[in-house]
């Protein structure tokens, strides 16, 4: 067994986990020995955070831990095993981390790539099936996830195992399909003074807020006092690095409870756009190995995802509908899929 260190590094919080695993052994990659969550801003760099973590692990378990391998999923781009965590001012280089932490092998990967690895270690209990489809072994797998942004990725089988690839597909152009979506695109172009609207502008947490603003400003329905107050605070904080309120969560909850017409219409547009973009990704890859929906939003609005509009938009690809209906579609329910993936990635080093 090899001792691994897995990390999920964000601008706000970082989660570290010690895992014992056999080399590239999917089941043991979930063998959690010790885990802690930290505020990223309380540390000047990742090294002192890891040192604190290992010291706490020793104090609480009575054992000394020295990881042989480590993988950190980072909320941001990773180039040549180097990444800048902008919100906390960290610059991370795998070679430096390896030397200072006395860990021979360290890999830095994008957080969504970590989710891709995590898919390989999930159980059926970690997933909710939206469409059974007809899964083909070793076929391409598509991964999409709306949260703060819109992550996309894919997995390709090389004859021995699946390899994980990141993508910046969330930044491709948003493709309006209905008159209302065309109006939404024009609204954002004018409001934000931008030249194009990306898929991420619509299919993300910020997209939920943007759709809501569009419908509100077009007087689609009366605004509830509760959400109006949240929106006022949120709009007053535009430009600040941190927001004190989350109107997207309030809009989603109001839609789930069917108590606010404006919120319900917002989420309808969001889910239809989500399904259409997921279908675009799957159609390009012919992901008969499955489409997995991760990110921070889908699992929280699962009843809305299951109502049918997501799958209708997903399959609405003209003559290709029959192909879309063959693709298995599942929502990832396990919020720690990225940590599991980082552990599996570390085991492969």
PDB file of C-alpha atoms in Angstrom, residues 188-322:
ATOM      1  CA  UNK A 188     -26.486  40.335 -22.232  1.00  0.00           C
ATOM      2  CA  UNK A 189     -24.604  41.791 -25.204  1.00  0.00           C
ATOM      3  CA  UNK A 190     -26.069  45.213 -24.479  1.00  0.00           C
ATOM      4  CA  UNK A 191     -26.037  45.055 -20.675  1.00  0.00           C
ATOM      5  CA  UNK A 192     -22.429  43.839 -20.393  1.00  0.00           C
ATOM      6  CA  UNK A 193     -21.126  45.599 -23.512  1.00  0.00           C
ATOM      7  CA  UNK A 194     -19.514  42.397 -24.801  1.00  0.00           C
ATOM      8  CA  UNK A 195     -18.986  41.026 -28.303  1.00  0.00           C
ATOM      9  CA  UNK A 196     -20.193  37.487 -27.725  1.00  0.00           C
ATOM     10  CA  UNK A 197     -22.061  35.363 -25.201  1.00  0.00           C
ATOM     11  CA  UNK A 198     -20.386  32.148 -24.056  1.00  0.00           C
ATOM     12  CA  UNK A 199     -22.182  29.012 -22.912  1.00  0.00           C
ATOM     13  CA  UNK A 200     -20.806  29.697 -19.426  1.00  0.00           C
ATOM     14  CA  UNK A 201     -22.611  33.057 -19.317  1.00  0.00           C
ATOM     15  CA  UNK A 202     -25.879  31.117 -19.297  1.00  0.00           C
ATOM     16  CA  UNK A 203     -25.075  27.666 -17.906  1.00  0.00           C
ATOM     17  CA  UNK A 204     -23.531  28.493 -14.521  1.00  0.00           C
ATOM     18  CA  UNK A 205     -24.400  30.068 -11.197  1.00  0.00           C
ATOM     19  CA  UNK A 206     -23.834  33.511 -12.691  1.00  0.00           C
ATOM     20  CA  UNK A 207     -26.020  32.406 -15.607  1.00  0.00           C
ATOM     21  CA  UNK A 208     -28.951  31.732 -13.295  1.00  0.00           C
ATOM     22  CA  UNK A 209     -28.663  35.287 -11.980  1.00  0.00           C
ATOM     23  CA  UNK A 210     -28.335  36.708 -15.511  1.00  0.00           C
ATOM     24  CA  UNK A 211     -31.439  34.851 -16.720  1.00  0.00           C
ATOM     25  CA  UNK A 212     -33.346  36.086 -13.682  1.00  0.00           C
ATOM     26  CA  UNK A 213     -32.274  39.698 -14.339  1.00  0.00           C
ATOM     27  CA  UNK A 214     -33.350  39.379 -17.962  1.00  0.00           C
ATOM     28  CA  UNK A 215     -36.816  38.113 -17.082  1.00  0.00           C
ATOM     29  CA  UNK A 216     -37.187  40.652 -14.279  1.00  0.00           C
ATOM     30  CA  UNK A 217     -36.177  43.579 -16.484  1.00  0.00           C
ATOM     31  CA  UNK A 218     -38.555  42.341 -19.190  1.00  0.00           C
ATOM     32  CA  UNK A 219     -41.345  42.274 -16.569  1.00  0.00           C
ATOM     33  CA  UNK A 220     -42.058  38.582 -17.148  1.00  0.00           C
ATOM     34  CA  UNK A 221     -43.553  38.314 -13.644  1.00  0.00           C
ATOM     35  CA  UNK A 222     -43.599  40.187 -10.357  1.00  0.00           C
ATOM     36  CA  UNK A 223     -40.456  39.903  -8.261  1.00  0.00           C
ATOM     37  CA  UNK A 224     -40.735  38.454  -4.769  1.00  0.00           C
ATOM     38  CA  UNK A 225     -39.552  40.810  -1.980  1.00  0.00           C
ATOM     39  CA  UNK A 226     -37.212  38.133  -0.604  1.00  0.00           C
ATOM     40  CA  UNK A 227     -35.276  37.617  -3.837  1.00  0.00           C
ATOM     41  CA  UNK A 228     -35.471  41.311  -4.751  1.00  0.00           C
ATOM     42  CA  UNK A 229     -33.595  42.138  -1.537  1.00  0.00           C
ATOM     43  CA  UNK A 230     -30.906  39.546  -2.284  1.00  0.00           C
ATOM     44  CA  UNK A 231     -30.528  40.846  -5.828  1.00  0.00           C
ATOM     45  CA  UNK A 232     -30.071  44.409  -4.589  1.00  0.00           C
ATOM     46  CA  UNK A 233     -27.232  43.337  -2.300  1.00  0.00           C
ATOM     47  CA  UNK A 234     -25.657  41.143  -5.000  1.00  0.00           C
ATOM     48  CA  UNK A 235     -25.786  43.907  -7.617  1.00  0.00           C
ATOM     49  CA  UNK A 236     -24.274  46.408  -5.177  1.00  0.00           C
ATOM     50  CA  UNK A 237     -21.305  44.059  -4.718  1.00  0.00           C
ATOM     51  CA  UNK A 238     -20.456  43.688  -8.406  1.00  0.00           C
ATOM     52  CA  UNK A 239     -16.699  44.080  -8.821  1.00  0.00           C
ATOM     53  CA  UNK A 240     -15.855  42.834  -5.338  1.00  0.00           C
ATOM     54  CA  UNK A 241     -13.794  39.653  -4.998  1.00  0.00           C
ATOM     55  CA  UNK A 242     -16.298  38.107  -2.591  1.00  0.00           C
ATOM     56  CA  UNK A 243     -20.081  38.229  -2.458  1.00  0.00           C
ATOM     57  CA  UNK A 244     -22.020  38.093   0.800  1.00  0.00           C
ATOM     58  CA  UNK A 245     -25.193  36.651  -0.750  1.00  0.00           C
ATOM     59  CA  UNK A 246     -26.001  33.902  -3.268  1.00  0.00           C
ATOM     60  CA  UNK A 247     -29.142  34.779  -5.222  1.00  0.00           C
ATOM     61  CA  UNK A 248     -28.666  31.792  -7.567  1.00  0.00           C
ATOM     62  CA  UNK A 249     -29.225  29.428  -4.636  1.00  0.00           C
ATOM     63  CA  UNK A 250     -32.325  31.360  -3.537  1.00  0.00           C
ATOM     64  CA  UNK A 251     -33.729  31.372  -7.083  1.00  0.00           C
ATOM     65  CA  UNK A 252     -33.119  27.625  -7.416  1.00  0.00           C
ATOM     66  CA  UNK A 253     -34.775  26.899  -4.071  1.00  0.00           C
ATOM     67  CA  UNK A 254     -37.811  29.036  -4.901  1.00  0.00           C
ATOM     68  CA  UNK A 255     -38.177  27.141  -8.181  1.00  0.00           C
ATOM     69  CA  UNK A 256     -37.863  23.780  -6.426  1.00  0.00           C
ATOM     70  CA  UNK A 257     -40.632  24.813  -4.026  1.00  0.00           C
ATOM     71  CA  UNK A 258     -42.722  26.204  -6.902  1.00  0.00           C
ATOM     72  CA  UNK A 259     -43.437  29.397  -4.996  1.00  0.00           C
ATOM     73  CA  UNK A 260     -42.111  32.052  -7.381  1.00  0.00           C
ATOM     74  CA  UNK A 261     -43.038  32.238 -11.060  1.00  0.00           C
ATOM     75  CA  UNK A 262     -40.013  34.354 -11.985  1.00  0.00           C
ATOM     76  CA  UNK A 263     -37.656  31.834 -10.418  1.00  0.00           C
ATOM     77  CA  UNK A 264     -39.437  28.874 -12.001  1.00  0.00           C
ATOM     78  CA  UNK A 265     -39.110  30.382 -15.488  1.00  0.00           C
ATOM     79  CA  UNK A 266     -35.460  31.236 -14.784  1.00  0.00           C
ATOM     80  CA  UNK A 267     -34.655  27.633 -13.937  1.00  0.00           C
ATOM     81  CA  UNK A 268     -36.616  26.328 -16.909  1.00  0.00           C
ATOM     82  CA  UNK A 269     -34.468  28.388 -19.294  1.00  0.00           C
ATOM     83  CA  UNK A 270     -31.316  27.409 -17.401  1.00  0.00           C
ATOM     84  CA  UNK A 271     -32.045  23.666 -17.487  1.00  0.00           C
ATOM     85  CA  UNK A 272     -33.010  23.693 -21.165  1.00  0.00           C
ATOM     86  CA  UNK A 273     -29.791  25.534 -22.039  1.00  0.00           C
ATOM     87  CA  UNK A 274     -27.844  23.103 -19.826  1.00  0.00           C
ATOM     88  CA  UNK A 275     -29.337  20.108 -21.603  1.00  0.00           C
ATOM     89  CA  UNK A 276     -28.662  21.574 -25.042  1.00  0.00           C
ATOM     90  CA  UNK A 277     -24.998  22.273 -24.227  1.00  0.00           C
ATOM     91  CA  UNK A 278     -24.568  18.816 -22.698  1.00  0.00           C
ATOM     92  CA  UNK A 279     -26.025  17.386 -25.897  1.00  0.00           C
ATOM     93  CA  UNK A 280     -23.583  19.404 -28.010  1.00  0.00           C
ATOM     94  CA  UNK A 281     -20.653  17.979 -26.055  1.00  0.00           C
ATOM     95  CA  UNK A 282     -21.948  14.404 -26.228  1.00  0.00           C
ATOM     96  CA  UNK A 283     -22.731  14.623 -29.933  1.00  0.00           C
ATOM     97  CA  UNK A 284     -19.223  15.822 -30.761  1.00  0.00           C
ATOM     98  CA  UNK A 285     -17.678  12.965 -28.791  1.00  0.00           C
ATOM     99  CA  UNK A 286     -20.349  10.298 -29.407  1.00  0.00           C
ATOM    100  CA  UNK A 287     -19.991   9.576 -25.716  1.00  0.00           C
ATOM    101  CA  UNK A 288     -21.564   6.128 -25.619  1.00  0.00           C
ATOM    102  CA  UNK A 289     -19.527   5.520 -22.462  1.00  0.00           C
ATOM    103  CA  UNK A 290     -21.861   8.015 -20.802  1.00  0.00           C
ATOM    104  CA  UNK A 291     -22.432  11.680 -20.063  1.00  0.00           C
ATOM    105  CA  UNK A 292     -21.782  12.593 -16.443  1.00  0.00           C
ATOM    106  CA  UNK A 293     -23.180  15.815 -14.983  1.00  0.00           C
ATOM    107  CA  UNK A 294     -21.045  17.102 -12.113  1.00  0.00           C
ATOM    108  CA  UNK A 295     -20.532  20.627 -10.773  1.00  0.00           C
ATOM    109  CA  UNK A 296     -22.136  22.247  -7.782  1.00  0.00           C
ATOM    110  CA  UNK A 297     -25.628  22.827  -9.172  1.00  0.00           C
ATOM    111  CA  UNK A 298     -27.115  19.673 -10.716  1.00  0.00           C
ATOM    112  CA  UNK A 299     -27.263  17.537  -7.562  1.00  0.00           C
ATOM    113  CA  UNK A 300     -28.878  20.412  -5.633  1.00  0.00           C
ATOM    114  CA  UNK A 301     -31.697  20.816  -8.175  1.00  0.00           C
ATOM    115  CA  UNK A 302     -32.123  17.125  -8.945  1.00  0.00           C
ATOM    116  CA  UNK A 303     -35.965  17.193  -9.009  1.00  0.00           C
ATOM    117  CA  UNK A 304     -35.807  19.907 -11.688  1.00  0.00           C
ATOM    118  CA  UNK A 305     -33.215  17.923 -13.640  1.00  0.00           C
ATOM    119  CA  UNK A 306     -35.514  14.898 -13.543  1.00  0.00           C
ATOM    120  CA  UNK A 307     -38.641  16.701 -14.783  1.00  0.00           C
ATOM    121  CA  UNK A 308     -37.728  16.044 -18.414  1.00  0.00           C
ATOM    122  CA  UNK A 309     -36.742  19.362 -19.987  1.00  0.00           C
ATOM    123  CA  UNK A 310     -33.021  18.628 -19.593  1.00  0.00           C
ATOM    124  CA  UNK A 311     -33.267  15.365 -21.528  1.00  0.00           C
ATOM    125  CA  UNK A 312     -35.594  16.846 -24.142  1.00  0.00           C
ATOM    126  CA  UNK A 313     -33.070  19.577 -24.910  1.00  0.00           C
ATOM    127  CA  UNK A 314     -30.227  17.063 -24.723  1.00  0.00           C
ATOM    128  CA  UNK A 315     -31.787  14.820 -27.386  1.00  0.00           C
ATOM    129  CA  UNK A 316     -33.135  17.605 -29.626  1.00  0.00           C
ATOM    130  CA  UNK A 317     -30.468  17.230 -32.322  1.00  0.00           C
ATOM    131  CA  UNK A 318     -32.588  16.707 -35.447  1.00  0.00           C
ATOM    132  CA  UNK A 319     -31.700  13.517 -37.319  1.00  0.00           C
ATOM    133  CA  UNK A 320     -29.232  12.614 -34.555  1.00  0.00           C
ATOM    134  CA  UNK A 321     -31.951  12.161 -31.909  1.00  0.00           C
ATOM    135  CA  UNK A 322     -31.710   8.361 -32.065  1.00  0.00           C
TER     136      UNK A 322
END
